[in-house]
Short mmCIF file of C-alpha atoms and ligand atoms in Angstrom, two decimals:
data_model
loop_
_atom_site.label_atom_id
_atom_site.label_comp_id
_atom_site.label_asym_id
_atom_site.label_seq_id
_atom_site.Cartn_x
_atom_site.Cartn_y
_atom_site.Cartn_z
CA UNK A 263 325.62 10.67 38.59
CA UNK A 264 324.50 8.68 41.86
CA UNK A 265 327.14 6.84 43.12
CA UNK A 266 325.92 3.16 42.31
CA UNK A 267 325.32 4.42 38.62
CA UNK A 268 328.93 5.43 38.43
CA UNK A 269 330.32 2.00 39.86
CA UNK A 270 328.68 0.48 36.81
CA UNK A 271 329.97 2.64 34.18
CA UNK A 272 333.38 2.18 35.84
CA UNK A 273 332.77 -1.77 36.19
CA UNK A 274 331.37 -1.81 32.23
CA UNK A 275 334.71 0.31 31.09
CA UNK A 276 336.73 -2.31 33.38
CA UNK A 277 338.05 0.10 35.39
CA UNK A 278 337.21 -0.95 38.73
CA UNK A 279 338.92 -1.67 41.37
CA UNK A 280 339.42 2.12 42.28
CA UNK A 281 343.02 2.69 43.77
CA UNK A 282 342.08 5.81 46.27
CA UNK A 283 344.47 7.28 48.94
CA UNK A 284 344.24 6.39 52.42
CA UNK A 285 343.09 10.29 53.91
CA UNK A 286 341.05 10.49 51.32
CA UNK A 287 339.09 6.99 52.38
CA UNK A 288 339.61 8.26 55.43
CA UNK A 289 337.85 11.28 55.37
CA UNK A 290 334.81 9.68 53.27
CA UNK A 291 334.31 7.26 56.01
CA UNK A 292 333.85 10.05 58.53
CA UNK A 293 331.68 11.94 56.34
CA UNK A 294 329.58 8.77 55.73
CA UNK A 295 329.73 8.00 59.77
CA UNK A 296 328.37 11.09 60.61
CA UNK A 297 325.46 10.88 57.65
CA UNK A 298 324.55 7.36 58.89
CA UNK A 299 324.82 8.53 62.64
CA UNK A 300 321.84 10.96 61.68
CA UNK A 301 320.17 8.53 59.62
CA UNK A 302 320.18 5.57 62.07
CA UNK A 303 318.60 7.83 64.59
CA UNK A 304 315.23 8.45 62.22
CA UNK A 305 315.10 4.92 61.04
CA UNK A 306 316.82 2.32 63.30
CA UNK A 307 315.72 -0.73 61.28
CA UNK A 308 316.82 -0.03 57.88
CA UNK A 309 318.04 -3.29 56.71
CA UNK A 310 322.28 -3.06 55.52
CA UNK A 311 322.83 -2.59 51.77
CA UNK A 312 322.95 -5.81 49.23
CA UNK A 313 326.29 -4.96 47.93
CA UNK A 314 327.95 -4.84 51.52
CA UNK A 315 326.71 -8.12 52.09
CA UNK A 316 328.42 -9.53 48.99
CA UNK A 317 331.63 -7.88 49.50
CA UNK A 318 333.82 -8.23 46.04
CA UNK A 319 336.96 -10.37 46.78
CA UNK A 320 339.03 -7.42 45.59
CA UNK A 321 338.23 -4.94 48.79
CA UNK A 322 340.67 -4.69 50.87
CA UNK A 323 339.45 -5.52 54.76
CA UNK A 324 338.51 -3.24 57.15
CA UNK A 325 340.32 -3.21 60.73
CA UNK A 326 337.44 -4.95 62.97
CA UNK A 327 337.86 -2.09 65.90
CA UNK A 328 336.06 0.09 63.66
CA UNK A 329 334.05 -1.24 61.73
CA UNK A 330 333.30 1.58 58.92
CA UNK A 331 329.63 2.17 57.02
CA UNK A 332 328.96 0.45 54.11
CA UNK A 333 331.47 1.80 51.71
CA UNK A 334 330.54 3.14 48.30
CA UNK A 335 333.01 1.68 45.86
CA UNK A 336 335.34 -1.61 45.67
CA UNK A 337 338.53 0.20 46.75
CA UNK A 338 341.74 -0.89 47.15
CA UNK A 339 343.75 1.31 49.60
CA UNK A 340 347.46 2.91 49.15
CA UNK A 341 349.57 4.50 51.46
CA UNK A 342 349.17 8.48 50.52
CA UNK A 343 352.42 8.83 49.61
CA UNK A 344 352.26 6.93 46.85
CA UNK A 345 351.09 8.53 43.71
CA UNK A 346 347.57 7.33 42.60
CA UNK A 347 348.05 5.40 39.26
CA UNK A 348 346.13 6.67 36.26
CA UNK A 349 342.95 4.97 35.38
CA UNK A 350 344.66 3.26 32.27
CA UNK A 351 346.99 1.42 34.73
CA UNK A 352 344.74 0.46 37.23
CA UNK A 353 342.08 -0.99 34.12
CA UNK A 354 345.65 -2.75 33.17
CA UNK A 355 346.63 -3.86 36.65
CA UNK A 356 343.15 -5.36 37.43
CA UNK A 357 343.05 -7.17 34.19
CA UNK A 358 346.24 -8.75 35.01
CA UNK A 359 344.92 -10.09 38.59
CA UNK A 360 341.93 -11.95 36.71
CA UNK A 361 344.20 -13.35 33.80
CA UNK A 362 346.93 -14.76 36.58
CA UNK A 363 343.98 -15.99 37.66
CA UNK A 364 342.87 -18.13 35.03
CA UNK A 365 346.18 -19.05 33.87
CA UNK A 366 346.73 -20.63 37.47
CA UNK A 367 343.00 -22.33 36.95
CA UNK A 368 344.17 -23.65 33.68
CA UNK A 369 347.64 -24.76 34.99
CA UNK A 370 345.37 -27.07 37.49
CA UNK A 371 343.15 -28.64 34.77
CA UNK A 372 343.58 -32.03 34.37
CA UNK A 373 343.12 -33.24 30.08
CA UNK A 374 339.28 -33.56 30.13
CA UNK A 375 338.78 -30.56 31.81
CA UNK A 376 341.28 -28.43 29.82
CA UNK A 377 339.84 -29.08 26.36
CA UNK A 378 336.15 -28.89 28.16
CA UNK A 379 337.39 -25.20 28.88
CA UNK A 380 339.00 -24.72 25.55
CA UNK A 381 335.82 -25.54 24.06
CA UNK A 382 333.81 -23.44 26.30
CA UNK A 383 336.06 -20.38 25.75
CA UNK A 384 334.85 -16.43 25.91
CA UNK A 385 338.33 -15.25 26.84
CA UNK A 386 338.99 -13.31 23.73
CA UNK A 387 336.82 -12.06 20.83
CA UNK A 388 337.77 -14.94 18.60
CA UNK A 389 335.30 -16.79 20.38
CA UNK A 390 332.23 -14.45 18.71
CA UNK A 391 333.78 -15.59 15.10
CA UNK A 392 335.19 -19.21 15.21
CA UNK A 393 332.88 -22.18 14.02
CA UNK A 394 334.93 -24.55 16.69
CA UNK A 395 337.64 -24.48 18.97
CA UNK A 396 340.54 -26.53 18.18
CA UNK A 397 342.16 -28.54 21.06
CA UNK A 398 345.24 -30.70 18.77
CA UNK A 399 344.76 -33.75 17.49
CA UNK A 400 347.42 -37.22 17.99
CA UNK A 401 348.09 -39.23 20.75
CA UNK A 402 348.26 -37.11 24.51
CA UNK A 403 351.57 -39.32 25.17
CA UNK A 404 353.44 -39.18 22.24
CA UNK A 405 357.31 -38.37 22.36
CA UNK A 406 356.80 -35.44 19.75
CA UNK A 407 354.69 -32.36 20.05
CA UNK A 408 354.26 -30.05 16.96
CA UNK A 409 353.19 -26.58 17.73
CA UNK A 410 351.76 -24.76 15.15
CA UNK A 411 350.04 -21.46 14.97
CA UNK A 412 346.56 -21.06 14.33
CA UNK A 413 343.83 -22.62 12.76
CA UNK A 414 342.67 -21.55 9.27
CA UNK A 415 339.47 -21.80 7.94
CA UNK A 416 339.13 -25.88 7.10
CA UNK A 417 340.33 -26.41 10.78
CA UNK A 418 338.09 -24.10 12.02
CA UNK A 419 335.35 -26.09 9.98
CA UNK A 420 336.42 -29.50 11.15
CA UNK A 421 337.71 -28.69 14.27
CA UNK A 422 341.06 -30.31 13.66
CA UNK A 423 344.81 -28.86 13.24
CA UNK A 424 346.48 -29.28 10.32
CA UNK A 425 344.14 -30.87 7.63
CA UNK A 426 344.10 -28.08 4.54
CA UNK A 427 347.42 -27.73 2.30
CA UNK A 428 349.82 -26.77 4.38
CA UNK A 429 348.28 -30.16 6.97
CA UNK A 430 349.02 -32.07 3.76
CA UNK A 431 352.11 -31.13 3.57
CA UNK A 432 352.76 -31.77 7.46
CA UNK A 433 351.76 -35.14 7.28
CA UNK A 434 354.13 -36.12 4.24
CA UNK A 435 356.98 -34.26 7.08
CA UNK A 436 355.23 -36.46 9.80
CA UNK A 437 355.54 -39.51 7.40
CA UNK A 438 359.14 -39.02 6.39
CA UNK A 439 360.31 -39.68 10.11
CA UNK A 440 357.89 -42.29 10.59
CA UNK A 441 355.31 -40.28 12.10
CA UNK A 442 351.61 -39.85 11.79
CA UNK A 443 349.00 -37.21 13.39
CA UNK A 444 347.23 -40.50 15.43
CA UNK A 445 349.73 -41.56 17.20
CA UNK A 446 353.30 -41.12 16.78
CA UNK A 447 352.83 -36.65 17.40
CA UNK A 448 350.52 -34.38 19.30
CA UNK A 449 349.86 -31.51 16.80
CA UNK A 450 348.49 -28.55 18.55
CA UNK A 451 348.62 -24.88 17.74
CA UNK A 452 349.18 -21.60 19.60
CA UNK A 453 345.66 -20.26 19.22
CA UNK A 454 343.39 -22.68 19.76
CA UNK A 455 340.27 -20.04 17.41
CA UNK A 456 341.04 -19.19 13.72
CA UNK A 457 341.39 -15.31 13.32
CA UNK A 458 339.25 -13.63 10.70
CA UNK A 459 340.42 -14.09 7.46
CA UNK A 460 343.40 -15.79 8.49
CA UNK A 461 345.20 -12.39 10.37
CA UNK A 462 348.19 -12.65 12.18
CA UNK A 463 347.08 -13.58 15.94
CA UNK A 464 347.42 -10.35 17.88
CA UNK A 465 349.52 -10.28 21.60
CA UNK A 466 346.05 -10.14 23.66
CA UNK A 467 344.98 -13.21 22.01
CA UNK A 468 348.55 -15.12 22.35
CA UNK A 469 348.61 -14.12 25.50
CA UNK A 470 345.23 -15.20 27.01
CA UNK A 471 345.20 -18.81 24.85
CA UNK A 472 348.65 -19.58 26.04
CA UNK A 473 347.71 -20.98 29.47
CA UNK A 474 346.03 -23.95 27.50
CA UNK A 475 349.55 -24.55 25.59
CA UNK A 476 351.43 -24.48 28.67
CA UNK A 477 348.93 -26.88 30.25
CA UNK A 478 348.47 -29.12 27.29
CA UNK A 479 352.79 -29.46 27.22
CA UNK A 480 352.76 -30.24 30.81
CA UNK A 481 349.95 -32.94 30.58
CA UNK A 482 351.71 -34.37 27.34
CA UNK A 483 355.03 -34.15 28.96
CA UNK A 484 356.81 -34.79 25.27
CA UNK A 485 360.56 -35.31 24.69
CA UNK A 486 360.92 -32.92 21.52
CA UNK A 487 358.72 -30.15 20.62
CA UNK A 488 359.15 -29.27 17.18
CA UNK A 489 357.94 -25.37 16.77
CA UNK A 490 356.75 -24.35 13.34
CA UNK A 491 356.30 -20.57 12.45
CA UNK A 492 357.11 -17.84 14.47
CA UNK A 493 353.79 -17.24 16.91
CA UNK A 494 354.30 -20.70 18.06
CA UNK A 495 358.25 -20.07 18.97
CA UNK A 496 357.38 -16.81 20.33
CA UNK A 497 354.99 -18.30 22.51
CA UNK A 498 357.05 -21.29 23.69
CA UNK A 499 360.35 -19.50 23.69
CA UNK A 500 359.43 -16.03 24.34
CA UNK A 501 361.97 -14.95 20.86
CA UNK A 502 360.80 -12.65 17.83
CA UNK A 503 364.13 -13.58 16.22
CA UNK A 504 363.29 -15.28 13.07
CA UNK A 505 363.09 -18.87 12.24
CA UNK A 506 366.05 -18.65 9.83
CA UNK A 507 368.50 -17.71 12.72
CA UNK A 508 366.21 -20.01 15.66
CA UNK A 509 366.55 -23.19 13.28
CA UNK A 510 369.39 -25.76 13.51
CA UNK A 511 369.73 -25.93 17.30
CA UNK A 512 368.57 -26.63 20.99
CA UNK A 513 366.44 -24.47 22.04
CA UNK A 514 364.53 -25.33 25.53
CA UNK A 515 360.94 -24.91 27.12
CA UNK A 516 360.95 -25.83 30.72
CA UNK A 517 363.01 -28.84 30.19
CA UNK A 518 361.94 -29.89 26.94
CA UNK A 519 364.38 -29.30 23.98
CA UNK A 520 362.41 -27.59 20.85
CA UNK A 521 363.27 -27.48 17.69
CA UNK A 522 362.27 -24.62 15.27
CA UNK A 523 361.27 -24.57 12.01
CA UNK A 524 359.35 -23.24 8.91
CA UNK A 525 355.82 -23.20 9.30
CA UNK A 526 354.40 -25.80 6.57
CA UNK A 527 352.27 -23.17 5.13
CA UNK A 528 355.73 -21.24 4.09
CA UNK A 529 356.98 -23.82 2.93
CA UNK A 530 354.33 -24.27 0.10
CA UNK A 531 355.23 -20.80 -1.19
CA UNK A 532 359.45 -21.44 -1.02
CA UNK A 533 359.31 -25.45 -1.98
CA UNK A 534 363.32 -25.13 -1.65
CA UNK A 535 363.36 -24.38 1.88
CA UNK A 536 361.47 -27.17 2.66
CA UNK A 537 364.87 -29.47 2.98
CA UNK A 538 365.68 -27.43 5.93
CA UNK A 539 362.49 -28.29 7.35
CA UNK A 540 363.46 -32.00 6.93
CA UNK A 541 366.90 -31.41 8.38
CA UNK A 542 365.21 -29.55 11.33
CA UNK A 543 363.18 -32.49 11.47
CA UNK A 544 366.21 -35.10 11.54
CA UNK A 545 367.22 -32.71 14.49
CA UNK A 546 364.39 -33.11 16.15
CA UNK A 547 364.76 -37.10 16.10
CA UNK A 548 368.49 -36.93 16.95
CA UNK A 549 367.38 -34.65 20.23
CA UNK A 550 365.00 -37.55 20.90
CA UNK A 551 367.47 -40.77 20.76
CA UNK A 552 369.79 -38.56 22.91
CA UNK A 553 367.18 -37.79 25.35
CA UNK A 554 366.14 -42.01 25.41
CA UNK A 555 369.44 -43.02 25.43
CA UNK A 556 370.24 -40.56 28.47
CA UNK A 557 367.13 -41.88 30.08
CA UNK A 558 368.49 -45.47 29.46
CA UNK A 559 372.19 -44.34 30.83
CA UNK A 560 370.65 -43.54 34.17
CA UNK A 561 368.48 -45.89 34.54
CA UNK A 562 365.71 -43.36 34.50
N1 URA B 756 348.30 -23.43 10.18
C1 URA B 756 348.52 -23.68 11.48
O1 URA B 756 349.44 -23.16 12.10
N2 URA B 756 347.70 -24.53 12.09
C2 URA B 756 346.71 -25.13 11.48
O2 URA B 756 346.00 -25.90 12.13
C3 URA B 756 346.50 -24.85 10.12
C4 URA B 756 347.32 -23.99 9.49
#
């Protein structure tokens, strides 16, 4: 296989950049000197190669003092001794680079251009099945934030969190502290696509959609979070304990105290648990006249 051919394979299989030892590059560059010595000598005008002019971020500089041919491959050198990782890790450690990436793009977006990008997302495969993104609904500087998980398939339809059965049955929790999803809360959920026939939100697709929650709870900058269901406190709090043993106290993200709870949709299959919900949610309004009148104490 010529060598371009096999930098596309690699770059389709995202394997690239190649992690090669130092001698080794270091013996390929002499091999390639001497090759291009010859060459230059029978055709002195041959113009450099295409790629070499649009070097990939990713390679790693050259020393100027010599200047080496144009090299075959992205690499990204290693001292000798250390071992050469397996191509696994380096697809892996690559992948990584790119998503830090984004996540520091995202943590720069200001509101318009956040859901712009949410909208406009190819991150994960839920983009090839979703009917429309959705960003949260409420007002962007309410005191409470309600994370949820996912969107199902009338939020998917309509865009907006929270408005099947288990929305219902948020609002009447909304209403019963004198809430309402237009202005009192910001409801948002973990995963701003619906998963296929409602499946559990797998770690790639947490993981790449929670940039845009972190960004949206910066922008909103709310004074209680109120967590429902356990991808949402997993996300925010990094726990898999469950909600049973997270409920009923402080927990904190970056500042902001959260309160856990079960997810509405729960709730509509085990009707008595939903008076802890309410007493989470009494918690969640006691966290928030402590937080005011602290703010009032210091003047702040
Ligand atoms: N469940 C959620 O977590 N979010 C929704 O928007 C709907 C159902």
């Amino acid at each position: 296989m010529s060598e371009a051919r096999q930098e596309l394979v690699l770059d389709e299989l995202g394997l690239l950049p190649l992690w090669v030892r130092r001698d080794l590059v270091a013996a390929e560059r002499a091999r390639v000197a001497a090759s291009n010595d010859a060459a230059a000598s029978n055709d002195a005008a041959q113009p450099a190669r295409a790629e070499t002019a649009a070097a990939p971020a990713e390679a790693i500089a050259m020393p100027a003092a010599a200047e080496p041919p144009p090299r075959p491959m992205r690499q990204t050198v290693i001292p000798a001794s250390a071992p050469a990782p397996a191509p696994a890790a380096v697809a892996a450690a690559s992948g990584s680079v790119e998503r830090d990436q984004r996540a520091a793009a995202i943590a720069a977006m200001d509101w318009e251009q956040l859901q712009a990008a949410v909208a406009s997302c190819t991150a994960c495969s839920l983009c090839k099945s979703r009917n429309r993104t959705v960003f949260g609904v409420g007002n962007p500087e309410a005191d409470w934030l309600i994370v949820g998980e996912a969107p199902g398939a009338e939020e998917d339809r309509l865009g907006e969190p929270f408005v099947g059965q288990a929305g219902k049955l948020l609002d009447s929790m909304l209403a019963s502290v004198d809430l309402n999803r237009r202005d009192g809360a910001f409801i948002l959920n973990t995963l701003k696509c619906r998963p296929p026939q409602n499946r559990n939100p797998n770690p790639d697709e947490l993981a790449l959609c929670a940039p845009f929650l972190h960004r949206q709870v910066e922008l909103i900058r709310p004074k209680v979070i109120f967590a429902v269901g356990r991808f949402a406190v997993q996300t925010l709090l990094g726990r898999e304990a469950s909600i049973a043993s997270l409920r009923g106290k402080r927990h904190d993200y970056r500042g902001v105290p959260v309160v856990v709870s079960y997810h509405p949709a729960y709730l509509l299959r085990n009707m008595p648990d939903k008076i802890k919900a309410w007493q989470d949610l009494l918690l969640a309004r006691r966290m928030l006249a402590t937080s005011a009148n602290r703010q009032a104490d210091t003047g702040s």
